[in-house]
mmCIF file of C-alpha atoms in Angstrom:
data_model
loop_
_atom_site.group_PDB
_atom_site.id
_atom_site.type_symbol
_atom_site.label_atom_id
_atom_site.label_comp_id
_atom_site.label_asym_id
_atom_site.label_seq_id
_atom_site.Cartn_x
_atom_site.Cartn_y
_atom_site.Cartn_z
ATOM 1 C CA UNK J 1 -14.607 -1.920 -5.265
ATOM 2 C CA UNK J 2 -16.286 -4.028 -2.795
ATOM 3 C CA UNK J 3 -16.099 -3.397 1.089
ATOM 4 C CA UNK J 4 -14.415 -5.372 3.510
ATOM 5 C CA UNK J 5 -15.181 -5.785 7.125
ATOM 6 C CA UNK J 6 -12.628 -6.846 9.128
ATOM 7 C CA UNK J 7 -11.973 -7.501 13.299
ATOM 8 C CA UNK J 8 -9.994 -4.350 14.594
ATOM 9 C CA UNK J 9 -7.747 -6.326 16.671
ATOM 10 C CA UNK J 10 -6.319 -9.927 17.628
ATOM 11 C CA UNK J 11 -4.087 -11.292 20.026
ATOM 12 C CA UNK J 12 -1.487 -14.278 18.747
ATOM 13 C CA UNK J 13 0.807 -16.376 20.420
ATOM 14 C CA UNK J 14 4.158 -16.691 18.928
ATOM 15 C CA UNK J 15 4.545 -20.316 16.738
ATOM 16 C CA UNK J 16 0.605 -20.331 17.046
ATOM 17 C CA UNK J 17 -1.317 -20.072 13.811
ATOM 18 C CA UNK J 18 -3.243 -16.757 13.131
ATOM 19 C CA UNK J 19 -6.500 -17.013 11.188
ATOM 20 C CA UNK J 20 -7.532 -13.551 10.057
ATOM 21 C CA UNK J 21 -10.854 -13.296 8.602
ATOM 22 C CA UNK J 22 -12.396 -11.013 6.447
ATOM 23 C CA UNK J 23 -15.633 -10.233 5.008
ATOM 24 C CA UNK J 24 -16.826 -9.261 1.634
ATOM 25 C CA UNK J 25 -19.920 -9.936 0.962
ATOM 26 C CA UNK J 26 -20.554 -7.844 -1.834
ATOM 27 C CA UNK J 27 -17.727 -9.114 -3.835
ATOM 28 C CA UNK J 28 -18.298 -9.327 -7.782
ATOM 29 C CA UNK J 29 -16.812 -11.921 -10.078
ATOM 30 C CA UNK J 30 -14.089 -10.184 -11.434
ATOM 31 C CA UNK J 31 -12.861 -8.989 -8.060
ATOM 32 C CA UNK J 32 -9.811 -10.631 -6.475
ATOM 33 C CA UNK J 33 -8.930 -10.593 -2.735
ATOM 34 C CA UNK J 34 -6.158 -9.155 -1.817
ATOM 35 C CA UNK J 35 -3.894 -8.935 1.666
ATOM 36 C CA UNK J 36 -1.485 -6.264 1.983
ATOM 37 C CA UNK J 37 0.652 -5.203 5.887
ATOM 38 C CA UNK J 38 1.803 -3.002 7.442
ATOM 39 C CA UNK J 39 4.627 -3.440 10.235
ATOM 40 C CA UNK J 40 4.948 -0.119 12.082
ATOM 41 C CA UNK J 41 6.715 2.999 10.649
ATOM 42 C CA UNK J 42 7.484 1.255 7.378
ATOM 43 C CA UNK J 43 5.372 0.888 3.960
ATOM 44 C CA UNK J 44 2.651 -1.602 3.182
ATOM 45 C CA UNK J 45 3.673 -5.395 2.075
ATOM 46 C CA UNK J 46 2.327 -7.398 -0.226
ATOM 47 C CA UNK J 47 1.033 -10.866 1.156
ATOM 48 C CA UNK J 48 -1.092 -12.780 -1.188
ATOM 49 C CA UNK J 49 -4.025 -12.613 -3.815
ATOM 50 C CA UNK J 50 -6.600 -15.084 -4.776
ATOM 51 C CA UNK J 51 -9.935 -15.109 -7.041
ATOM 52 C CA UNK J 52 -11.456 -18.826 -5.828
ATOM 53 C CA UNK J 53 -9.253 -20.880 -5.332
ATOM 54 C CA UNK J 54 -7.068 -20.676 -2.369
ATOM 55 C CA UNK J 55 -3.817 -19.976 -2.300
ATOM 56 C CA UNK J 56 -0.397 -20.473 -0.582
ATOM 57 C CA UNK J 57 3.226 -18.809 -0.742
ATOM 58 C CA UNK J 58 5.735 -18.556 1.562
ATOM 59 C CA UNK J 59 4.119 -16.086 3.928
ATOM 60 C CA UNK J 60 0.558 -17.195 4.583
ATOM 61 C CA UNK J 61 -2.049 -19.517 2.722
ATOM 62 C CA UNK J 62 -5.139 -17.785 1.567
ATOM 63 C CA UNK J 63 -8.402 -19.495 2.043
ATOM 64 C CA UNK J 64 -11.622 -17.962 -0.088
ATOM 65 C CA UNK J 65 -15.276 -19.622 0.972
ATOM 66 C CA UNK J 66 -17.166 -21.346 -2.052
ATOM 67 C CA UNK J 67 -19.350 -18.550 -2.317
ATOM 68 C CA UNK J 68 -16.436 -16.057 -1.909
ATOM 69 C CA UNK J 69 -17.944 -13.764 0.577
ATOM 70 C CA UNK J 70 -15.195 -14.784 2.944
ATOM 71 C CA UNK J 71 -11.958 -15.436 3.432
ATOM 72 C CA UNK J 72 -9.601 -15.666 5.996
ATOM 73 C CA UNK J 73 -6.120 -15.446 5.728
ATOM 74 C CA UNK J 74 -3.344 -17.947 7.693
ATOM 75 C CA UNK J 75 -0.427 -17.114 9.053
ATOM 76 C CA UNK J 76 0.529 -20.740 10.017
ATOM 77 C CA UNK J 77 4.144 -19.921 12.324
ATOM 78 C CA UNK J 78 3.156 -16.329 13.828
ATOM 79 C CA UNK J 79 6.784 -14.753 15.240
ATOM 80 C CA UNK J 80 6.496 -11.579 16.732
ATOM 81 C CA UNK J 81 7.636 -9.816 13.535
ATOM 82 C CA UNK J 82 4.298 -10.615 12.238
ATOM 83 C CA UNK J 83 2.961 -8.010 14.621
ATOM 84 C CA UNK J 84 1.650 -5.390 12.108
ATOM 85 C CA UNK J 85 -1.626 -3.974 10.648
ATOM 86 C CA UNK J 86 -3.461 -6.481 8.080
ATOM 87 C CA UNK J 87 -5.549 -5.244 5.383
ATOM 88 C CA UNK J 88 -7.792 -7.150 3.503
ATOM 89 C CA UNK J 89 -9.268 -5.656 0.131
ATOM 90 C CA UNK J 90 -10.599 -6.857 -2.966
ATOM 91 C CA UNK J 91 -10.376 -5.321 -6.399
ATOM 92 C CA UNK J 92 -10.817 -6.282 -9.743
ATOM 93 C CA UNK J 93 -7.458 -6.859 -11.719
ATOM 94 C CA UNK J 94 -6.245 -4.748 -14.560
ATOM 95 C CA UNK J 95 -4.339 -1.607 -15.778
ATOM 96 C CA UNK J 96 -6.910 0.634 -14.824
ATOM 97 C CA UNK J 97 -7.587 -0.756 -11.227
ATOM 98 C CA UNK J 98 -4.241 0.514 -9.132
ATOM 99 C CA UNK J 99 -5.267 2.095 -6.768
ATOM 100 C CA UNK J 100 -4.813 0.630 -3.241
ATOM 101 C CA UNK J 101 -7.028 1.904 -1.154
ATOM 102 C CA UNK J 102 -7.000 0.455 3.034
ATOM 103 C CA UNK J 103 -10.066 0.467 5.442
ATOM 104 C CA UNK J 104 -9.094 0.327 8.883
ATOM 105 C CA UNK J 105 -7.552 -3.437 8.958
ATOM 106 C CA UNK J 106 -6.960 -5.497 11.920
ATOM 107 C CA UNK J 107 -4.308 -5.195 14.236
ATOM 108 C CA UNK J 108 -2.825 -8.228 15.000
ATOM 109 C CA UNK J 109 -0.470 -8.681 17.867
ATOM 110 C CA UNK J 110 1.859 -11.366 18.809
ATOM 111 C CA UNK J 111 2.732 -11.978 21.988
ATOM 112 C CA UNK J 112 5.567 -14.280 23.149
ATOM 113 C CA UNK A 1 17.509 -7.820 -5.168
ATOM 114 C CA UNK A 2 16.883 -4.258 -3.900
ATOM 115 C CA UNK A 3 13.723 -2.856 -3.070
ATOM 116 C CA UNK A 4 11.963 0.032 -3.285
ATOM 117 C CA UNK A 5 13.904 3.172 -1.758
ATOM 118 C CA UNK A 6 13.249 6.503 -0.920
ATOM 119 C CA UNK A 7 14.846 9.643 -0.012
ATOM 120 C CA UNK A 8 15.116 11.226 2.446
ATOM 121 C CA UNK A 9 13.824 9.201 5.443
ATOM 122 C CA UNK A 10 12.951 12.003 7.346
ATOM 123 C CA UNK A 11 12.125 15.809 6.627
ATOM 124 C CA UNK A 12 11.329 18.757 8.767
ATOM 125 C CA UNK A 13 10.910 21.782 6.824
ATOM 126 C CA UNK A 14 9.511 25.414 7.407
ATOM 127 C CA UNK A 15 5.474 26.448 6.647
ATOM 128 C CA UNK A 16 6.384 27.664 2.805
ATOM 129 C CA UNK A 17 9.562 25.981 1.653
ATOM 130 C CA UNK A 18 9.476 23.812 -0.826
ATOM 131 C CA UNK A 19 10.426 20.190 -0.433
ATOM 132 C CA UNK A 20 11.696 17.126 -3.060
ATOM 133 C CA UNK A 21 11.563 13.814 -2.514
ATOM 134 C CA UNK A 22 12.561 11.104 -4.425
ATOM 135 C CA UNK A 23 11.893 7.550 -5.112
ATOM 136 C CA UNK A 24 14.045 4.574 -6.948
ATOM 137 C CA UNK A 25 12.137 2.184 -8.103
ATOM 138 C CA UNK A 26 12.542 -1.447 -8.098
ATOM 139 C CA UNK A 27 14.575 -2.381 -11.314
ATOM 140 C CA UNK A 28 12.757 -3.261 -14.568
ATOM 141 C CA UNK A 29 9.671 -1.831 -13.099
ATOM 142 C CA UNK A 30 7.239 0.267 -15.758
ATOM 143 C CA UNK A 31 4.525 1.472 -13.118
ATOM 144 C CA UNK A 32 5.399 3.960 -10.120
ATOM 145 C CA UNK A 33 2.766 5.170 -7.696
ATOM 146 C CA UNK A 34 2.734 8.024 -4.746
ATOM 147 C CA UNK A 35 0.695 7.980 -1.789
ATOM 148 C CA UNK A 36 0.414 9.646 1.193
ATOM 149 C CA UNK A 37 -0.355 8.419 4.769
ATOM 150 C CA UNK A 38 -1.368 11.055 7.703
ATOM 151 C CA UNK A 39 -1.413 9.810 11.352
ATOM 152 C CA UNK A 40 -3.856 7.282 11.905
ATOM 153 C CA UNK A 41 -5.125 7.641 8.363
ATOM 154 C CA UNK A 42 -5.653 5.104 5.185
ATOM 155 C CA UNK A 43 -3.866 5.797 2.149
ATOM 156 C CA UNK A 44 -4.437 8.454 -0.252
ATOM 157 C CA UNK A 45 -3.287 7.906 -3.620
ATOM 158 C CA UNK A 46 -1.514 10.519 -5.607
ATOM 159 C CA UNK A 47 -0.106 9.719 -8.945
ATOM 160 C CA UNK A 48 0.898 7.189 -10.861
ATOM 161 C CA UNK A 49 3.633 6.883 -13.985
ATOM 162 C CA UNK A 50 3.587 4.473 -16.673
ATOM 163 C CA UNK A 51 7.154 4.929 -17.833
ATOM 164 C CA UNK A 52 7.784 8.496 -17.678
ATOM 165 C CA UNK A 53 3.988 9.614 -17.927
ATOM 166 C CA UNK A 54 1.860 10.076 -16.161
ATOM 167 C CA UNK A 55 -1.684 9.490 -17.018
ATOM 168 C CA UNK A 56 -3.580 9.579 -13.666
ATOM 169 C CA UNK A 57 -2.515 13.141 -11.654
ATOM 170 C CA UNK A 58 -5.786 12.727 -9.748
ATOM 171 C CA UNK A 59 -4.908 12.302 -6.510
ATOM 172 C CA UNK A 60 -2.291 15.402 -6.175
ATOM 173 C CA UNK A 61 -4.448 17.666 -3.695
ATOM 174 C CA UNK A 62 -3.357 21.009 -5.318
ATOM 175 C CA UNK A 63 -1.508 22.838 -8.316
ATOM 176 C CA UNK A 64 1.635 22.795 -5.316
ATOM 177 C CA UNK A 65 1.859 19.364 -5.595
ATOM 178 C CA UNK A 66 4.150 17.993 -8.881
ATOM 179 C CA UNK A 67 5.997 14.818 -9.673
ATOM 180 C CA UNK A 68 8.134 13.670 -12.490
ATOM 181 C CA UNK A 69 9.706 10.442 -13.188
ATOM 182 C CA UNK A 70 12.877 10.329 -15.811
ATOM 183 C CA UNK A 71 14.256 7.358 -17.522
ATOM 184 C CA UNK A 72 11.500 5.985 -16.322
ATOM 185 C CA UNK A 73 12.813 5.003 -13.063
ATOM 186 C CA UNK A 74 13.690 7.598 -10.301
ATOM 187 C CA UNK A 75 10.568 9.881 -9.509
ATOM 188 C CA UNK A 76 10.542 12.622 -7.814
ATOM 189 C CA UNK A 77 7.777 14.171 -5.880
ATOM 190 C CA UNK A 78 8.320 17.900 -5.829
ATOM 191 C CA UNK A 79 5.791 19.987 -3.034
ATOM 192 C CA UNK A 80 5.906 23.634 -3.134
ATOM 193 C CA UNK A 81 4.983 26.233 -0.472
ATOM 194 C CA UNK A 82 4.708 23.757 2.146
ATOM 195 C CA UNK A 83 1.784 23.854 4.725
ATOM 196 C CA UNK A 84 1.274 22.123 7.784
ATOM 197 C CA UNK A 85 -1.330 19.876 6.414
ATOM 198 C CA UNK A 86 0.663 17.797 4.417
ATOM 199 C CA UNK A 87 2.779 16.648 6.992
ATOM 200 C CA UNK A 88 2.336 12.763 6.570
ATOM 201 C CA UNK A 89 4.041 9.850 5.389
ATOM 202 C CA UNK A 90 4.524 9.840 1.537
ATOM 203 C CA UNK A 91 5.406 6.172 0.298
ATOM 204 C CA UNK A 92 6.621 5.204 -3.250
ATOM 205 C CA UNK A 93 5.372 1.977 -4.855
ATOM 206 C CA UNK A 94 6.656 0.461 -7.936
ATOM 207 C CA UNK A 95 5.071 -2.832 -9.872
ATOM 208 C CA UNK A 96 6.139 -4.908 -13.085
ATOM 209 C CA UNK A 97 3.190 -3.180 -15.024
ATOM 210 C CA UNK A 98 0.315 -1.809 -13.956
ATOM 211 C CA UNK A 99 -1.481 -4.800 -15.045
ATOM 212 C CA UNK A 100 0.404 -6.560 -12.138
ATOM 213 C CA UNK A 101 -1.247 -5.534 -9.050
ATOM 214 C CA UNK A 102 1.259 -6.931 -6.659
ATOM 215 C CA UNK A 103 3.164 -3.475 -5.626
ATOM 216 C CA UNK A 104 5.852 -2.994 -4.132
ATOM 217 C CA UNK A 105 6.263 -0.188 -1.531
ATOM 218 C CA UNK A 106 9.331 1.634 -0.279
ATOM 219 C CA UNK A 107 10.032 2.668 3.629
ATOM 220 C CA UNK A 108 8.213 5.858 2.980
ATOM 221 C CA UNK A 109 9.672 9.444 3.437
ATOM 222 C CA UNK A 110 8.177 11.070 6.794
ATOM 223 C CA UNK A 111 7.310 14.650 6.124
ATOM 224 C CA UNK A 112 6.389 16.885 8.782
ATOM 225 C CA UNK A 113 5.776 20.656 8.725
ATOM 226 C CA UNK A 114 6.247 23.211 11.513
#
């Protein structure tokens, strides 16, 4: 799988949007990108995936550059149960791909 | 509907006991998946079941680590001889199929070893 690069931390105010961005420059065509969480002391949460295109659902919008070495994900309301670990990954769909595997993320904050 | 859970939520045990832990699965889901999480640490994947097998044992660290999954839905993860190194967090994950990537993780069972 391709590496991501992410900022360790970030500071939010609450109702403020968060932009989280994340690099993958090395990402191959088949690979999606992926956003998983994790609030402290409980088990990672899924977010959101794309391929190209971006993407929104009811907890964040997911916005992938043209060339797809970037994206940056959008938590458009922050509330301070948003504070939590983000990790950005990318991986290439499929039954033999399901293994999640987390780098370090970025720790996001938000502050009332 | 109901999530992911997993049993117990805590556990202290002894350096050599043996220790179970279980995991229900979210309803209707074919694919199950262990992994462990030390302090500080990424996670470490462990097994995963397809229904009740389970093709890919690669990630149990040694021959004291076992899990089996019935009626392919509870699992349980079954460590023998306990040692102080795998005190960590061991989380459960179900998804629709492993095809489906979106999964679906329970609170996690804290495991710690004196």
């Amino acid at each position: 799988d391709a590496k991501t690069t992410q900022p360790p931390s970030m500071d939010c105010a609450e109702g403020r949007a968060a932009n989280l961005p994340c690099n993958h420059s090395t990402i191959s065509g088949n690979e999606y990108v992926y956003w998983y969480r994790q609030i402290h002391s409980q088990g990672p949460q899924y977010i959101i995936h794309g391929l190209k295109n971006n993407e929104t659902n009811e907890m964040a919008s997911l916005i992938i550059t043209e060339d797809r070495k970037s994206s940056t994900l959008i938590l458009p309301h922050a509330t301070l149960r948003d504070t939590a670990v983000y990790y950005c990954i990318v991986r290439v769909h499929g039954e033999y791909d399901y293994k999640l595997s987390f780098g370090a993320g970025t720790t996001v904050t938000v502050r009332a | 509907g109901a999530g992911v859970s997993q049993s117990p939520s805590n556990k202290v045990t002894e350096k050599g006991k043996d220790v179970e832990l279980r995991c229900d699965p979210i309803s209707g889901h074919t694919a199950l998946y262990w992994y462990r999480q030390s302090l500080g640490q990424g996670l470490e994947f462990l097994i995963y079941f397809q229904g009740n097998s389970a093709p890919d044992k690669s990630g149990l660290p040694s021959d004291r680590f076992s899990a089996e999954r019935t009626g392919g839905s509870v699992s349980t993860l079954t460590i023998q001889r306990t040692q102080q190194e795998d005190s960590a967090v061991y989380l459960c994950a179900s998804s629709l199929d492993p095809g489906n990537n979106e999964q679906f993780f329970g609170p996690g069972t804290r495991l710690t070893v004196l």
